[in-house]
Short mmCIF file of C-alpha atoms and ligand atoms in Angstrom, two decimals:
data_model
loop_
_atom_site.label_atom_id
_atom_site.label_comp_id
_atom_site.label_asym_id
_atom_site.label_seq_id
_atom_site.Cartn_x
_atom_site.Cartn_y
_atom_site.Cartn_z
CA UNK A 1 49.52 138.66 -9.34
CA UNK A 2 49.54 134.92 -9.86
CA UNK A 3 52.88 133.27 -9.30
CA UNK A 4 54.80 131.37 -11.94
CA UNK A 5 54.62 127.69 -11.06
CA UNK A 6 57.96 125.89 -11.02
CA UNK A 7 57.01 122.55 -12.52
CA UNK A 8 59.06 119.80 -10.88
CA UNK A 9 57.79 117.18 -13.31
CA UNK A 10 58.84 119.15 -16.39
CA UNK A 11 62.24 120.06 -14.93
CA UNK A 12 62.74 116.43 -13.89
CA UNK A 13 61.99 115.23 -17.42
CA UNK A 14 64.59 117.63 -18.79
CA UNK A 15 67.24 116.64 -16.24
CA UNK A 16 66.50 112.91 -16.64
CA UNK A 17 67.02 113.23 -20.39
CA UNK A 18 70.45 114.70 -19.64
CA UNK A 19 71.14 111.89 -17.14
CA UNK A 20 70.14 109.26 -19.71
CA UNK A 21 72.59 110.72 -22.23
CA UNK A 22 75.43 110.70 -19.68
CA UNK A 23 74.52 107.12 -18.71
CA UNK A 24 74.82 106.07 -22.34
CA UNK A 25 78.21 107.77 -22.62
CA UNK A 26 79.42 105.91 -19.53
CA UNK A 27 78.01 102.62 -20.80
CA UNK A 28 79.99 103.13 -24.00
CA UNK A 29 83.08 103.10 -21.78
CA UNK A 30 81.92 99.81 -20.24
CA UNK A 31 80.48 101.19 -17.00
CA UNK A 32 76.78 100.95 -16.13
CA UNK A 33 75.88 103.14 -13.15
CA UNK A 34 74.26 100.98 -10.47
CA UNK A 35 72.06 101.84 -7.50
CA UNK A 36 71.22 99.44 -4.66
CA UNK A 37 68.03 100.26 -2.76
CA UNK A 38 67.62 98.48 0.55
CA UNK A 39 64.20 98.26 2.17
CA UNK A 40 63.69 96.70 5.58
CA UNK A 41 60.10 96.01 6.64
CA UNK A 42 56.84 96.84 4.92
CA UNK A 43 56.28 100.53 5.71
CA UNK A 44 53.61 101.42 3.05
CA UNK A 45 55.00 104.84 2.05
CA UNK A 46 58.55 103.43 1.86
CA UNK A 47 57.37 100.71 -0.51
CA UNK A 48 56.03 103.38 -2.87
CA UNK A 49 59.21 105.46 -2.59
CA UNK A 50 61.56 102.56 -3.37
CA UNK A 51 59.38 101.43 -6.27
CA UNK A 52 59.52 104.94 -7.75
CA UNK A 53 63.29 105.10 -7.31
CA UNK A 54 63.85 101.76 -9.01
CA UNK A 55 61.52 102.70 -11.87
CA UNK A 56 63.33 106.02 -12.35
CA UNK A 57 66.60 104.08 -12.65
CA UNK A 58 65.13 101.74 -15.24
CA UNK A 59 63.70 104.65 -17.25
CA UNK A 60 67.09 106.40 -17.45
CA UNK A 61 69.20 103.31 -18.17
CA UNK A 62 70.76 102.89 -14.74
CA UNK A 63 71.16 99.42 -13.26
CA UNK A 64 69.24 99.03 -10.00
CA UNK A 65 68.92 96.35 -7.39
CA UNK A 66 66.09 96.32 -4.88
CA UNK A 67 66.87 94.32 -1.75
CA UNK A 68 63.82 93.74 0.43
CA UNK A 69 64.10 92.28 3.91
CA UNK A 70 61.73 91.32 6.71
CA UNK A 71 61.25 93.87 9.51
CA UNK A 72 62.79 91.29 11.85
CA UNK A 73 66.17 91.53 10.08
CA UNK A 74 68.95 92.05 12.62
CA UNK A 75 71.13 95.14 12.63
CA UNK A 76 74.22 92.96 12.21
CA UNK A 77 72.81 91.31 9.08
CA UNK A 78 71.91 94.68 7.58
CA UNK A 79 75.39 96.02 8.33
CA UNK A 80 76.86 92.95 6.64
CA UNK A 81 74.71 93.61 3.53
CA UNK A 82 75.86 97.23 3.42
CA UNK A 83 79.49 96.08 3.73
CA UNK A 84 78.97 93.67 0.81
CA UNK A 85 77.41 96.41 -1.34
CA UNK A 86 80.34 98.70 -0.49
CA UNK A 87 82.60 96.08 -2.10
CA UNK A 88 80.36 95.37 -5.12
CA UNK A 89 81.88 97.04 -8.22
CA UNK A 90 78.54 96.99 -10.09
CA UNK A 91 76.99 99.20 -7.40
CA UNK A 92 77.94 102.89 -7.32
CA UNK A 93 75.22 104.18 -5.02
CA UNK A 94 73.64 102.67 -1.89
CA UNK A 95 70.37 103.89 -0.48
CA UNK A 96 68.94 102.45 2.72
CA UNK A 97 65.32 103.55 2.87
CA UNK A 98 64.38 105.25 6.13
CA UNK A 99 62.74 104.81 8.57
CA UNK A 100 64.28 101.55 9.74
CA UNK A 101 62.64 99.33 12.36
CA UNK A 102 63.20 100.52 15.93
CA UNK A 103 65.70 97.81 16.81
CA UNK A 104 68.10 99.02 14.09
CA UNK A 105 70.27 102.09 14.69
CA UNK A 106 69.76 104.11 11.48
CA UNK A 107 72.77 106.31 12.22
CA UNK A 108 75.04 103.28 12.48
CA UNK A 109 73.73 101.92 9.17
CA UNK A 110 74.16 105.23 7.31
CA UNK A 111 77.69 105.57 8.66
CA UNK A 112 78.45 102.06 7.40
CA UNK A 113 77.83 103.14 3.79
CA UNK A 114 81.01 104.05 1.96
CA UNK A 115 81.03 107.87 1.51
CA UNK A 116 81.91 107.21 -2.15
CA UNK A 117 78.53 105.46 -2.54
CA UNK A 118 76.48 107.71 -0.22
CA UNK A 119 74.14 108.99 -2.94
CA UNK A 120 71.51 110.04 -0.38
CA UNK A 121 74.10 112.41 1.10
CA UNK A 122 73.23 111.46 4.68
CA UNK A 123 76.68 110.20 5.80
CA UNK A 124 78.58 112.50 8.16
CA UNK A 125 81.36 112.69 5.56
CA UNK A 126 78.83 114.06 3.05
CA UNK A 127 77.49 116.53 5.60
CA UNK A 128 81.05 117.65 6.37
CA UNK A 129 81.84 118.01 2.68
CA UNK A 130 78.79 120.21 2.16
CA UNK A 131 79.65 122.30 5.21
CA UNK A 132 83.23 122.87 4.08
CA UNK A 133 82.46 123.27 0.37
CA UNK A 134 84.36 120.12 -0.59
CA UNK A 135 83.22 117.60 -3.23
CA UNK A 136 80.71 115.11 -1.90
CA UNK A 137 77.09 114.12 -2.35
CA UNK A 138 74.39 116.64 -1.55
CA UNK A 139 71.14 115.38 0.00
CA UNK A 140 68.68 114.98 -2.86
CA UNK A 141 65.74 117.08 -1.65
CA UNK A 142 67.57 120.36 -0.98
CA UNK A 143 69.76 119.69 -4.03
CA UNK A 144 66.54 119.48 -6.08
CA UNK A 145 65.40 122.79 -4.59
CA UNK A 146 68.65 124.41 -5.71
CA UNK A 147 68.09 123.07 -9.23
CA UNK A 148 64.61 124.58 -9.21
CA UNK A 149 66.02 128.00 -8.31
CA UNK A 150 68.67 127.57 -11.00
CA UNK A 151 65.95 126.70 -13.53
CA UNK A 152 64.33 130.12 -13.11
CA UNK A 153 67.69 131.86 -13.32
CA UNK A 154 67.38 133.09 -9.75
CA UNK A 155 70.44 134.96 -8.44
CA UNK A 156 70.81 134.18 -4.74
CA UNK A 157 73.70 136.54 -4.05
CA UNK A 158 72.63 139.18 -1.58
CA UNK A 159 69.13 137.75 -1.17
CA UNK A 160 67.57 136.79 2.15
CA UNK A 161 66.53 133.16 2.29
CA UNK A 162 64.43 131.77 5.12
CA UNK A 163 64.39 128.01 5.63
CA UNK A 164 61.61 126.67 7.85
CA UNK A 165 62.77 123.38 9.35
CA UNK A 166 66.19 122.24 10.54
CA UNK A 167 66.31 118.51 9.91
CA UNK A 168 69.62 116.93 8.90
CA UNK A 169 68.16 115.75 5.59
CA UNK A 170 66.34 118.89 4.44
CA UNK A 171 66.48 122.09 6.51
CA UNK A 172 70.15 122.22 7.53
CA UNK A 173 71.67 121.13 4.19
CA UNK A 174 69.24 123.48 2.40
CA UNK A 175 70.53 126.40 4.47
CA UNK A 176 74.16 125.47 3.71
CA UNK A 177 73.50 125.24 -0.03
CA UNK A 178 71.81 128.65 -0.05
CA UNK A 179 74.70 130.07 1.96
CA UNK A 180 77.17 128.62 -0.52
CA UNK A 181 75.39 130.63 -3.22
CA UNK A 182 75.85 133.81 -1.17
CA UNK A 183 72.33 134.20 0.19
CA UNK A 184 71.89 135.52 3.71
CA UNK A 185 70.17 132.65 5.47
CA UNK A 186 67.82 132.43 8.43
CA UNK A 187 66.81 129.01 9.77
CA UNK A 188 63.46 128.78 11.57
CA UNK A 189 62.14 125.87 13.63
CA UNK A 190 59.53 124.95 16.20
CA UNK A 191 61.05 127.26 18.82
CA UNK A 192 61.22 130.30 16.53
CA UNK A 193 59.36 133.02 18.43
CA UNK A 194 57.77 134.89 15.52
CA UNK A 195 57.88 132.93 12.26
CA UNK A 196 55.87 135.53 10.37
CA UNK A 197 58.32 138.31 11.27
CA UNK A 198 61.08 136.19 9.70
CA UNK A 199 59.27 135.07 6.57
CA UNK A 200 58.04 138.60 5.82
CA UNK A 201 61.69 139.60 5.31
CA UNK A 202 62.45 136.75 2.94
CA UNK A 203 63.16 136.89 -0.78
CA UNK A 204 63.18 133.09 -0.85
CA UNK A 205 61.32 130.77 1.51
CA UNK A 206 61.80 127.02 1.75
CA UNK A 207 59.12 125.33 3.85
CA UNK A 208 60.27 121.93 5.15
CA UNK A 209 58.13 121.27 8.19
CA UNK A 210 55.57 118.56 7.55
CA UNK A 211 52.52 120.57 8.68
CA UNK A 212 50.02 121.98 6.25
CA UNK A 213 49.19 125.67 6.40
CA UNK A 214 52.51 126.63 8.02
CA UNK A 215 53.00 129.38 5.42
CA UNK A 216 50.07 131.58 4.44
CA UNK A 217 49.74 134.59 2.10
CA UNK A 218 49.96 137.15 4.94
CA UNK A 219 53.39 135.75 5.89
CA UNK A 220 55.23 136.55 2.68
CA UNK A 221 56.33 139.71 0.94
CA UNK A 222 55.14 140.35 -2.61
CA UNK A 223 57.37 138.72 -5.20
CA UNK A 224 58.97 136.16 -2.88
CA UNK A 225 59.99 132.77 -4.27
CA UNK A 226 58.40 129.91 -2.33
CA UNK A 227 59.58 126.31 -2.40
CA UNK A 228 57.33 123.81 -0.65
CA UNK A 229 59.06 120.62 0.52
CA UNK A 230 56.29 119.46 2.86
CA UNK A 231 54.30 116.31 2.17
CA UNK A 232 51.04 116.13 4.06
CA UNK A 233 47.44 115.00 3.54
CA UNK A 234 44.52 117.41 3.46
CA UNK A 235 41.06 116.67 4.91
CA UNK A 236 40.13 114.84 1.70
CA UNK A 237 43.24 112.66 2.00
CA UNK A 238 44.94 114.33 -0.94
CA UNK A 239 48.66 115.08 -0.96
CA UNK A 240 49.48 118.69 -0.04
CA UNK A 241 52.46 120.70 1.10
CA UNK A 242 53.21 123.03 4.01
CA UNK A 243 52.18 126.10 2.05
CA UNK A 244 48.66 127.44 1.56
CA UNK A 245 49.11 127.23 -2.20
CA UNK A 246 45.96 129.07 -3.30
CA UNK A 247 46.66 132.09 -1.09
CA UNK A 248 50.45 132.26 -1.43
CA UNK A 249 50.22 131.94 -5.21
CA UNK A 250 48.56 135.38 -5.26
CA UNK A 251 51.53 137.08 -3.57
CA UNK A 252 54.63 135.12 -4.58
CA UNK A 253 56.52 135.52 -7.87
CA UNK A 254 57.33 131.79 -8.09
CA UNK A 255 55.98 128.77 -6.24
CA UNK A 256 56.38 124.99 -6.33
CA UNK A 257 53.20 122.88 -6.23
CA UNK A 258 52.57 119.72 -4.20
CA UNK A 259 52.34 117.25 -5.83
CA UNK A 260 54.51 117.88 -8.89
CA UNK A 261 57.11 120.13 -7.32
CA UNK A 262 60.00 119.15 -5.08
CA UNK A 263 58.94 115.46 -4.88
CA UNK A 264 59.94 114.41 -8.42
CA UNK A 265 63.11 116.49 -8.16
CA UNK A 266 64.24 114.46 -5.14
CA UNK A 267 64.29 111.25 -7.19
CA UNK A 268 65.91 113.03 -10.11
CA UNK A 269 68.78 114.21 -7.93
CA UNK A 270 69.23 110.65 -6.66
CA UNK A 271 69.80 109.62 -10.28
CA UNK A 272 72.23 112.51 -10.74
CA UNK A 273 74.17 111.54 -7.60
CA UNK A 274 74.33 107.86 -8.65
CA UNK A 275 75.55 108.80 -12.11
CA UNK A 276 78.10 111.14 -10.54
CA UNK A 277 79.29 108.34 -8.24
CA UNK A 278 79.78 106.04 -11.24
CA UNK A 279 81.61 108.76 -13.20
CA UNK A 280 83.93 109.40 -10.26
CA UNK A 281 84.57 105.67 -9.81
CA UNK A 282 85.36 105.27 -13.51
CA UNK A 283 87.88 108.14 -13.52
P1 NAP B 1 61.39 116.70 10.32
O1 NAP B 1 62.66 115.97 10.57
O2 NAP B 1 60.18 116.32 11.09
O3 NAP B 1 61.67 118.25 10.57
C1 NAP B 1 60.64 119.18 10.60
C2 NAP B 1 61.19 120.52 11.02
O4 NAP B 1 60.12 121.45 11.09
C3 NAP B 1 61.87 120.52 12.37
O5 NAP B 1 63.11 121.19 12.30
C4 NAP B 1 60.89 121.26 13.28
O6 NAP B 1 61.50 122.02 14.29
C5 NAP B 1 60.24 122.21 12.29
N1 NAP B 1 58.92 122.64 12.74
C6 NAP B 1 57.92 121.89 13.26
N2 NAP B 1 56.84 122.65 13.54
C7 NAP B 1 57.18 123.91 13.18
C8 NAP B 1 56.51 125.15 13.23
N3 NAP B 1 55.24 125.24 13.65
N4 NAP B 1 57.15 126.25 12.79
C9 NAP B 1 58.41 126.19 12.32
N5 NAP B 1 59.11 125.03 12.25
C10 NAP B 1 58.50 123.91 12.68
O7 NAP B 1 60.98 116.64 8.79
P2 NAP B 1 61.87 116.54 7.44
O8 NAP B 1 62.37 115.18 7.29
O9 NAP B 1 62.82 117.69 7.38
O10 NAP B 1 60.71 116.76 6.38
C11 NAP B 1 59.93 117.93 6.36
C12 NAP B 1 58.77 117.74 5.40
O11 NAP B 1 59.29 117.53 4.11
C13 NAP B 1 57.89 116.52 5.68
O12 NAP B 1 56.57 116.81 5.30
C14 NAP B 1 58.45 115.46 4.75
O13 NAP B 1 57.50 114.48 4.42
C15 NAP B 1 58.80 116.30 3.58
N6 NAP B 1 59.86 115.75 2.73
C16 NAP B 1 59.59 115.77 1.41
C17 NAP B 1 60.52 115.27 0.55
C18 NAP B 1 60.24 115.34 -0.91
O14 NAP B 1 60.88 114.64 -1.67
N7 NAP B 1 59.29 116.14 -1.35
C19 NAP B 1 61.73 114.76 1.01
C20 NAP B 1 61.98 114.79 2.38
C21 NAP B 1 61.03 115.31 3.23
P3 NAP B 1 62.33 121.36 15.51
O15 NAP B 1 63.66 120.98 14.92
O16 NAP B 1 62.41 122.46 16.50
O17 NAP B 1 61.52 120.18 15.97
#
């Protein structure tokens, strides 16, 4: 068997077309959804990420502002910028690119963002909303994974989902979203005694670790759906995920590639959240 590949680029194109149409409808009512992206320092990967986010906004008709600051920027100045963006009516979503320089408390900065503009879904209010099933913003990466499952018509009710990784931005919210859709969820992490024993029971596996080769073909049951969130480099320096794609593809029913899988979906869901924020603000 060779698994069906869930194409994150194709699904993103489809969703972005829908976003662009909703943006036009909102613009007709006099509201242009706006995203502010704040970058502090010159972390090379972050520069690429923010550029891609701004370009995605431009391509779908959203207004975007990129604010770049020196790594020496003080925490107080950054907090003042966030406070100003909270008050800016042309901005509906605020994204502070992580990581921040060591002298800035990232938690404090995220908590300073108005929950109504927390389109990254990292604020504690957003986390609480997800946990309690209330309206809020879902973190973009796991939200994108849910859209990928939806795109293949996958019914999660009664299925066993195993999430590998328990970070606040991927693993934990992923588990909560799967739970909300009535899957039975197991969360694995670095202290899990026997990862293979867990993954072999899974109907759905989400790998969000950041180590290549964490999930191999012998660790999954035939027909499992495998979503690969990991972003790593192989020996040739090429982007790869956590999953041994070539091997797992022979056993799984569906699999996401890296690149071209979860990555583009993350940016797409940022656009969706920003649009949603603008729609809520306009109502
Ligand atoms: P993170 O904060 O470093 O979390 C990694 C998790 O993996 C931790 O919970 C850790 O366990 C667990 N882990 C480490 N080694 C393990 C092992 N051998 N077996 C099982 N679990 C293990 O990373 P993250 O921010 O969640 O990101 C995870 C990966 O996704 C990274 O490669 C990141 O670059 C990628 N990512 C991709 C996107 C995208 O758009 N495609 C977005 C975000 C992140 P402990 O908690 O016990 O330490």
